[in-house]
Coordinates of C-alpha atoms in Angstrom, one line a residue:
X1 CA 0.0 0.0 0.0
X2 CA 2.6 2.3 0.8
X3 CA 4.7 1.6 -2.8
X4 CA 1.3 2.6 -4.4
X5 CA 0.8 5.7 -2.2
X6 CA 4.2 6.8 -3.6
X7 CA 3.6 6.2 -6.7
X8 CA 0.4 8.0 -6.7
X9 CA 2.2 11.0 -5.3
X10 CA 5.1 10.7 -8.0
X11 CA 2.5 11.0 -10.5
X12 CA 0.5 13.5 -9.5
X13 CA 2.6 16.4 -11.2
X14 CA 2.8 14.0 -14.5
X15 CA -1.0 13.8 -14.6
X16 CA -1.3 17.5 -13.5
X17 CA 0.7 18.9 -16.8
X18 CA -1.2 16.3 -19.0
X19 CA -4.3 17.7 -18.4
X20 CA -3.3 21.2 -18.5
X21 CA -1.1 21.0 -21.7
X22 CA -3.0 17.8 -23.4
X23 CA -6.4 17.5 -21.9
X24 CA -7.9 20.8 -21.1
X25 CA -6.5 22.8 -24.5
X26 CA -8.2 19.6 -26.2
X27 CA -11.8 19.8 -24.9
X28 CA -11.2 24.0 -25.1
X29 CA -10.4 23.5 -29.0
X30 CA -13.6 21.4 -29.3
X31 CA -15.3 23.8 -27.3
X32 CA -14.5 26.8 -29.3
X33 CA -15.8 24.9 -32.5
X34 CA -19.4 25.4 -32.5
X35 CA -18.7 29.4 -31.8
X36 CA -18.1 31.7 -34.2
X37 CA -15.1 32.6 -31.6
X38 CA -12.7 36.0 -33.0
X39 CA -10.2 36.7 -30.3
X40 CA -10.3 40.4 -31.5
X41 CA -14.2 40.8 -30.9
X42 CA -16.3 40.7 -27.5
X43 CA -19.1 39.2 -29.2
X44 CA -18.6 35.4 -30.1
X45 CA -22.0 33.7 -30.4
X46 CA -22.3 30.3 -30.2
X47 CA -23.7 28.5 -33.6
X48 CA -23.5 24.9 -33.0
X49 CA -22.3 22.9 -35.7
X50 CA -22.2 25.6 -38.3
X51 CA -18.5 25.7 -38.8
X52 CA -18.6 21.5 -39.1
X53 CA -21.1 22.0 -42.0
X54 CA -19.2 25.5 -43.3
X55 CA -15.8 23.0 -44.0
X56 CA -17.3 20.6 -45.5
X57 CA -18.3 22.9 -48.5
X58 CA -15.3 24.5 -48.3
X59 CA -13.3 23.3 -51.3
X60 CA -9.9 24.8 -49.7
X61 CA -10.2 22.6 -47.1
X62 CA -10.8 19.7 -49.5
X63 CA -7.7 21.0 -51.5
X64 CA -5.8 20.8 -48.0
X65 CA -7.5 17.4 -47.3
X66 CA -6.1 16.3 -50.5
X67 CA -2.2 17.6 -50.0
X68 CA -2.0 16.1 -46.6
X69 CA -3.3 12.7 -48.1
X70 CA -0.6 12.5 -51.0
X71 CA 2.0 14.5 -48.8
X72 CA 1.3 11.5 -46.0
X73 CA 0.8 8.6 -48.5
X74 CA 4.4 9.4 -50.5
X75 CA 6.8 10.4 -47.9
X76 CA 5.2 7.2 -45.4
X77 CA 5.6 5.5 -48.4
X78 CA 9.1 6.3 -49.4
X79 CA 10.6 6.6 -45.6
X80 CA 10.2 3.2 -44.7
X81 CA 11.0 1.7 -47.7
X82 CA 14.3 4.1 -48.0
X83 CA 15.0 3.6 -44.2
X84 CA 14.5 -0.1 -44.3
X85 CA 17.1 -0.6 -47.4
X86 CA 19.5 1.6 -45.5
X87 CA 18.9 0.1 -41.7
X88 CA 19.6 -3.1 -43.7
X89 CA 22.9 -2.1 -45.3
X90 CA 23.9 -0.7 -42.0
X91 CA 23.5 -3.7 -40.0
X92 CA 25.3 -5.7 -42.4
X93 CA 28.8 -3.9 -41.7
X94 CA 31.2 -5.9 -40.0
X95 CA 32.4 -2.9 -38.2
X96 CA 30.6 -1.5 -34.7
X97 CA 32.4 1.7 -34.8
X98 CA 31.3 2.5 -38.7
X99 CA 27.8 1.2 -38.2
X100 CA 27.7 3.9 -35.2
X101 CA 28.7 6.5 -37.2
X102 CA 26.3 5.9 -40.1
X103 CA 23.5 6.1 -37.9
X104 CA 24.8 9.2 -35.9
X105 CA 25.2 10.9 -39.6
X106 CA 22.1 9.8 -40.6
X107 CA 20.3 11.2 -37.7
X108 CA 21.9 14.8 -37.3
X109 CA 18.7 16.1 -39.1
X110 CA 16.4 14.5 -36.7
X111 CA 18.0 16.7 -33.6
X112 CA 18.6 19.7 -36.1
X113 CA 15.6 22.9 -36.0
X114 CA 13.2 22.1 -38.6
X115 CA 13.1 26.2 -38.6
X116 CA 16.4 26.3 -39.7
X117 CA 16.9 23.5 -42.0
X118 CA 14.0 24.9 -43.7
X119 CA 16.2 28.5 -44.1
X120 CA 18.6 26.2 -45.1
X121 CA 17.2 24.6 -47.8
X122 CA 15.1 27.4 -49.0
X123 CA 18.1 29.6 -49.8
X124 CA 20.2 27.0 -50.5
X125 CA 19.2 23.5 -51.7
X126 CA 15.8 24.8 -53.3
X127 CA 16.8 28.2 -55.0
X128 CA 16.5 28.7 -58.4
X129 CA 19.7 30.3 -59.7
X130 CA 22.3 29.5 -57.6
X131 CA 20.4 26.4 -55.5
X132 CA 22.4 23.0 -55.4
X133 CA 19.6 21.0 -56.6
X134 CA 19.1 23.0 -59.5
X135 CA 23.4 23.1 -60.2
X136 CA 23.4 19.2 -60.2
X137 CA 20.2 18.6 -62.5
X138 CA 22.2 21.2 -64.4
X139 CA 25.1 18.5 -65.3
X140 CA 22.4 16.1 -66.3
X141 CA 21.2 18.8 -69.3
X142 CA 17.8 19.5 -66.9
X143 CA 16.9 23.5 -66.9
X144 CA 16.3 24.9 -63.3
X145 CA 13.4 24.5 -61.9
X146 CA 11.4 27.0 -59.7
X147 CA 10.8 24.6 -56.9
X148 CA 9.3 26.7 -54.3
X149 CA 7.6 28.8 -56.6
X150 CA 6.3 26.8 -59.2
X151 CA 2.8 25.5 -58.2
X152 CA 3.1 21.9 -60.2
X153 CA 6.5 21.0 -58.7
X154 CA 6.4 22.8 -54.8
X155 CA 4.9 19.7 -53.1
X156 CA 7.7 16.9 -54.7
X157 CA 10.4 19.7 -53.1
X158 CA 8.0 19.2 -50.0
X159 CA 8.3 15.7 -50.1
X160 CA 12.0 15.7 -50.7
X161 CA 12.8 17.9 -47.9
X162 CA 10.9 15.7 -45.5
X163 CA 12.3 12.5 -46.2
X164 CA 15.7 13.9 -45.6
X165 CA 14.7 15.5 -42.5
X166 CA 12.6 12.8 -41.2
X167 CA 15.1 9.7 -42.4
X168 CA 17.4 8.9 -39.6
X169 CA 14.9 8.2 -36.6
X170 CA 13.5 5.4 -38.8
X171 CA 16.6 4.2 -39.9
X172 CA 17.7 4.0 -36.3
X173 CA 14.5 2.1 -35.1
X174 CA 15.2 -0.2 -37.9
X175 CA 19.0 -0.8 -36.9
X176 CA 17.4 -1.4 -33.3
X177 CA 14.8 -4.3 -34.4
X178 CA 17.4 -5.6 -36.7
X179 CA 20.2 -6.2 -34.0
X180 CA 17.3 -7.7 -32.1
X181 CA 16.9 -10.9 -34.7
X182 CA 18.8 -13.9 -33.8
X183 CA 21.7 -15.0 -36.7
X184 CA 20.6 -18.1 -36.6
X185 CA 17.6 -18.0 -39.0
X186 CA 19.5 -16.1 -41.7
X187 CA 22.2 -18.5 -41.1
X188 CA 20.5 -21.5 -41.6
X189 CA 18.7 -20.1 -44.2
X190 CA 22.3 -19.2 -46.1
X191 CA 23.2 -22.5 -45.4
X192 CA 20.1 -23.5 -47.4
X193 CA 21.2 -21.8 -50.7
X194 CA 18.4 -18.7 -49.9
X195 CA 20.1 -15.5 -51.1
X196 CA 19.8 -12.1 -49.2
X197 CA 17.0 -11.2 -51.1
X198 CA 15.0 -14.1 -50.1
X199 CA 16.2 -14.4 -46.6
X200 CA 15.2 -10.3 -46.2
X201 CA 11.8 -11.2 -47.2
X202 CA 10.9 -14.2 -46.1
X203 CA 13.3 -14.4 -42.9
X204 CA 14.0 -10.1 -41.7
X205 CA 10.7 -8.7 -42.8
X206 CA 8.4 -10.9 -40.7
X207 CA 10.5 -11.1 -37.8
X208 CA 10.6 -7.1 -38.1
X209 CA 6.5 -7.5 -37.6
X210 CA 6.3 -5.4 -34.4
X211 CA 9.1 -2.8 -35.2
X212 CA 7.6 -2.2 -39.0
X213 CA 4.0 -1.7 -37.7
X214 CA 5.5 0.6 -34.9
X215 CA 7.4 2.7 -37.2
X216 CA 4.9 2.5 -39.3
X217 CA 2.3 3.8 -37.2
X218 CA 4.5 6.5 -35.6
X219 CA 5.8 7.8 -38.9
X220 CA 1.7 8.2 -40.1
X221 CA 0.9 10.4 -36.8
X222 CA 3.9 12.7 -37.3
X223 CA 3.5 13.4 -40.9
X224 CA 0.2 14.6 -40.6
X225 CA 1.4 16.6 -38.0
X226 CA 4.3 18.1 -40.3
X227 CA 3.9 22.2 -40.5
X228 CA 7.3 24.0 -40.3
X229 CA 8.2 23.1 -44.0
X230 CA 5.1 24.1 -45.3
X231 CA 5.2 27.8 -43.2
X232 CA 8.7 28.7 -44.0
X233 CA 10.3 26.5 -46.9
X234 CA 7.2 26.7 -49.0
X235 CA 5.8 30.2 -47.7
X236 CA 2.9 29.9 -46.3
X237 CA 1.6 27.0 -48.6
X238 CA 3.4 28.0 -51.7
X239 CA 1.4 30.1 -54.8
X240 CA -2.3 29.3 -55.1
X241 CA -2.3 27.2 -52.2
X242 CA -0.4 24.9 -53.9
X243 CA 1.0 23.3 -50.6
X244 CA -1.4 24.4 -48.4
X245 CA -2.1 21.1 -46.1
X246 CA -4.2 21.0 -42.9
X247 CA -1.9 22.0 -40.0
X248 CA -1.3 25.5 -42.1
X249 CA -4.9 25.8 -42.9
X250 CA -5.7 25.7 -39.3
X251 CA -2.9 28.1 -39.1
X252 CA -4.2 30.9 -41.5
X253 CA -7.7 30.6 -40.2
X254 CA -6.9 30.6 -36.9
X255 CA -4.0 33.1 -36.8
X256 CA -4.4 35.0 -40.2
X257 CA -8.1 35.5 -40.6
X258 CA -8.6 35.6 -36.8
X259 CA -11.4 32.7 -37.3
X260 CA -10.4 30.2 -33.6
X261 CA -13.8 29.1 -34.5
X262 CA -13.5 27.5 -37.8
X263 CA -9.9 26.7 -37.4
X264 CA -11.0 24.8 -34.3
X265 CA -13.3 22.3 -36.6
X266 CA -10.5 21.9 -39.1
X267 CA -8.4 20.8 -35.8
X268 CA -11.3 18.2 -34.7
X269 CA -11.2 16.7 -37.9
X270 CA -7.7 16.3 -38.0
X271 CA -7.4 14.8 -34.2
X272 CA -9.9 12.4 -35.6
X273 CA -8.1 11.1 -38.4
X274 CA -5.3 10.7 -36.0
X275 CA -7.3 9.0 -33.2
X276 CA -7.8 6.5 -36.2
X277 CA -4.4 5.7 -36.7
X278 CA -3.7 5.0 -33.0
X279 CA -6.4 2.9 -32.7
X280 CA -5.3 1.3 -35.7
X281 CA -2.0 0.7 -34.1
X282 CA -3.2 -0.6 -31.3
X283 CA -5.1 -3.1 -32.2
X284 CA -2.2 -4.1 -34.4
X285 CA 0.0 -4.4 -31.5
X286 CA -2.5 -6.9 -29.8
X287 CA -1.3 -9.2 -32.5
X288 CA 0.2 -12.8 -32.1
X289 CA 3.2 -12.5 -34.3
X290 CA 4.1 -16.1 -33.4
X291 CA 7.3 -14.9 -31.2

């Protein structure tokens, strides 16, 4: 009784800033929906579901819908299968000390400021005269491109930027399930005439069951989340709302136009999506992998 009445104490401060940082702002955002709430004005009436049934004729916030589905589906998409192929390589070095440095390379962008790798890549990787990306499609005969500015093109510099940003927390989960699979199945396997192709597939990938649908999962949650890149690389969501997803439309209705109210809904929508996904994973998780 008394190890319990600790504990109880020792979390008291835990559960104290999860309600005032996670619950209360979450039932004050749901709250703040069904007003038409303006910080700037002393009048906000209340209007029920108004601003649910306002978005869903709004065709900017299908447009937005629509970004953060391709934005989500590609770079998901691409990050696991690029941070699988390189968690593999990785792990297959004979040497400890030049596995550990691949991964600490690989991860430096992960612990970098999104702010500022944005700068970085807005004025230096992206730009169209003198921008690196542009200079090496330059020696392949390719004319430069307007990444940031061009409307057709601004979401695959999107995607690019985020995969490099994003790529080395995967690959070091990946590295981590790997080093957790015993030898002795690939071995035997190897022994069997199966060649690394086969033995990845048929021996690494289901083994890596738990850590895949994990990363997976996580990976989902965040990129939905994403919202420096597309305030400062692309600009406020890039010409004609080009790369306008859902985090920066809740952003310009909420802080640009002033509308909590409406922006509020957009954020209910987009919690619920997400809610989705967890439950999703956990379920998953609840899974007999069969070891």
């Amino acid at each position: 009784m008394k190890n319990n009445k600790f504990v109880c104490i020792v979390l008291i401060p835990i559960f104290c800033l999860i309600v005032v940082f996670l619950i209360a702002p979450l039932f004050y955002g749901l709250g703040i929906s069904m007003f038409d709430y303006n910080p700037l004005r002393a009048d906000n009436p209340f209007i029920g579901a108004a601003n649910y049934v306002r978005l869903f004729h709004d065709t900017l916030f299908y447009r937005a819908l629509a970004h953060t589905l391709v934005f989500v589906g590609v770079t998901v998409t691409l990050n696991i299968i690029v941070t699988l192929i390189l968690a593999q390589l990785i792990s297959s070095l004979p040497w400890n000390f030049a596995r550990g440095l691949f991964r600490t390379v690989l991860f430096l962008p992960c612990v970098a400021p999104m702010v500022g790798t944005s700068l970085v890549w807005r004025n230096g990787m992206f730009a169209t005269k003198n921008g690196l990306v542009n200079h090496l499609l330059g020696y392949l005969g390719i004319p430069a491109i307007n990444w940031l500015g061009d409307a057709s093109v601004v979401m695959v510099a999107m995607i690019i930027f985020t995969i490099w940003a994003d790529i080395g927390y995967n690959t070091v989960l990946f590295c981590a399930g790997l080093d957790g699979i015993p030898k002795d199945f690939s071995e035997a396997a190897q022994i069997d005439g199966a060649g690394p192709v086969r033995r990845f597939i048929y021996i690494t990938l289901p083994l890596l069951g738990r850590t895949f649908i994990f990363v997976l999962m996580m990976t989902l949650i965040s990129h939905f989340q994403m919202f420096v890149q597309f305030m400062v690389l692309a600009q406020r969501g890039a010409p004609n709302n080009a790369a306008t997803v859902l985090t920066l439309l809740i952003y310009k209705e909420g802080f640009s136009n002033q509308n909590m109210g409406y922006a509020s809904a957009i954020a209910v929508i987009l919690f619920l999506v997400i809610m989705v996904v967890t439950v999703i994973q956990r379920r998953v998780n609840r899974v007999d992998w069969g070891y």
